[in-house]
Amino acid sequence: LGLAAIQRMARQGDMAAQYSLGAEMFYTAAATGTDGSPPMSAANIALQREAGVAMLQKAAAQGHAYAMHVLGDIFAARKEHEQSVKWWTQGAEAGLPVSMVNLAVCLELGQGVAVPDYPGAA
């Protein structure tokens, strides 16, 4: 499929197309200009990445497990651990093993989760 077809399918609500388009927009934003076109400005890169995140969120809302996982990765890279735990939890609940592992690491490290206060622990 070509980009135009994927964009059309994403607009029509196809979650696989939304995932593909969102990931493409997010991960290739800074790589533009390699075909001889002028590189994007930092502001435009940020806008394209946020549009990619929004598209991934649409796919995740429809149950796309890999979109959930990628969103967890994106928010972890941003050090927004509560958001990464949210998305990895959803990916884990959808049965995605890599989200289960990432969630377990967050639980072990206490990142993005409330650490219980055990009486007598010091």
XYZ file of C-alpha atoms in Angstrom:
122
model
C 0.000 0.000 0.000
C 1.107 3.518 -0.675
C 1.174 6.350 1.812
C -1.989 7.927 0.392
C -3.912 4.682 0.872
C -2.658 4.297 4.442
C -3.595 7.901 5.231
C -7.081 7.366 3.791
C -7.538 4.152 5.777
C -6.316 5.850 8.961
C -8.817 8.690 8.482
C -11.542 6.063 8.054
C -10.622 4.586 11.448
C -8.574 1.530 10.459
C -6.490 0.852 13.566
C -3.681 -0.930 11.719
C -3.334 2.030 9.368
C -3.451 4.428 12.313
C -0.661 2.461 13.999
C 1.465 2.387 10.848
C 0.950 6.048 10.082
C 1.459 7.160 13.691
C 4.693 5.208 14.065
C 5.925 6.476 10.698
C 5.141 10.084 11.630
C 6.787 9.831 15.031
C 9.934 7.911 14.167
C 10.768 9.491 10.814
C 10.069 13.125 11.699
C 13.738 13.970 12.151
C 14.840 11.854 9.188
C 13.160 14.009 6.569
C 15.428 15.729 4.137
C 17.351 12.568 3.287
C 15.744 12.525 -0.162
C 17.203 15.897 -1.045
C 14.287 17.920 0.344
C 15.086 20.553 2.954
C 15.127 19.266 6.530
C 12.219 20.105 8.815
C 12.586 22.759 11.471
C 12.684 21.663 15.104
C 9.184 23.071 15.590
C 7.822 21.093 12.642
C 9.539 17.918 13.860
C 7.857 18.369 17.240
C 4.480 18.944 15.576
C 4.844 15.856 13.394
C 5.862 13.728 16.367
C 2.864 14.911 18.370
C 0.598 14.134 15.413
C 2.164 10.672 15.366
C 1.441 10.220 19.076
C -2.170 11.296 18.515
C -2.534 8.766 15.695
C -1.004 6.018 17.857
C -3.462 6.920 20.627
C -6.350 6.453 18.188
C -5.069 2.989 17.303
C -4.519 2.127 20.970
C -8.050 3.263 21.852
C -9.306 0.651 19.403
C -7.232 -2.077 21.061
C -4.048 -2.129 18.971
C -1.573 -3.706 21.423
C 1.572 -2.629 19.573
C 0.342 0.976 19.522
C -0.095 0.737 23.300
C 3.442 -0.579 23.655
C 4.998 2.058 21.386
C 3.223 4.788 23.349
C 4.759 3.327 26.513
C 8.179 3.484 24.874
C 7.650 7.076 23.745
C 6.588 8.270 27.194
C 9.422 6.340 28.879
C 11.932 8.093 26.615
C 10.361 11.385 27.698
C 10.738 10.316 31.366
C 6.937 10.487 31.737
C 6.866 7.241 33.685
C 3.234 7.390 34.814
C 2.159 7.563 31.165
C 4.538 4.795 30.115
C 3.156 2.542 32.876
C -0.379 3.340 31.748
C 0.319 2.290 28.159
C 2.475 -0.729 29.022
C -0.246 -1.904 31.425
C -2.762 -1.742 28.604
C -0.373 -3.572 26.277
C 0.240 -6.223 28.939
C -3.491 -6.638 29.494
C -3.855 -7.079 25.731
C -1.384 -9.970 25.984
C 1.783 -8.393 24.593
C 4.792 -10.021 26.327
C 7.216 -7.126 25.757
C 4.777 -4.766 27.509
C 4.586 -7.247 30.387
C 8.369 -7.184 30.741
C 8.588 -3.387 30.594
C 5.790 -3.083 33.145
C 7.565 -5.536 35.465
C 10.755 -3.461 35.229
C 8.826 -0.318 36.169
C 7.263 -2.104 39.117
C 10.671 -3.384 40.238
C 12.259 0.078 39.959
C 9.268 1.958 41.317
C 9.051 4.115 38.180
C 5.628 5.489 37.394
C 3.980 3.542 40.192
C 3.209 4.347 43.766
C 5.705 2.728 46.112
C 3.899 1.257 49.101
C 4.955 2.492 52.519
C 5.451 -0.653 54.562
C 5.283 -0.126 58.333
C 8.597 -0.893 59.954
C 10.549 -0.861 56.689
C 13.657 1.256 56.757
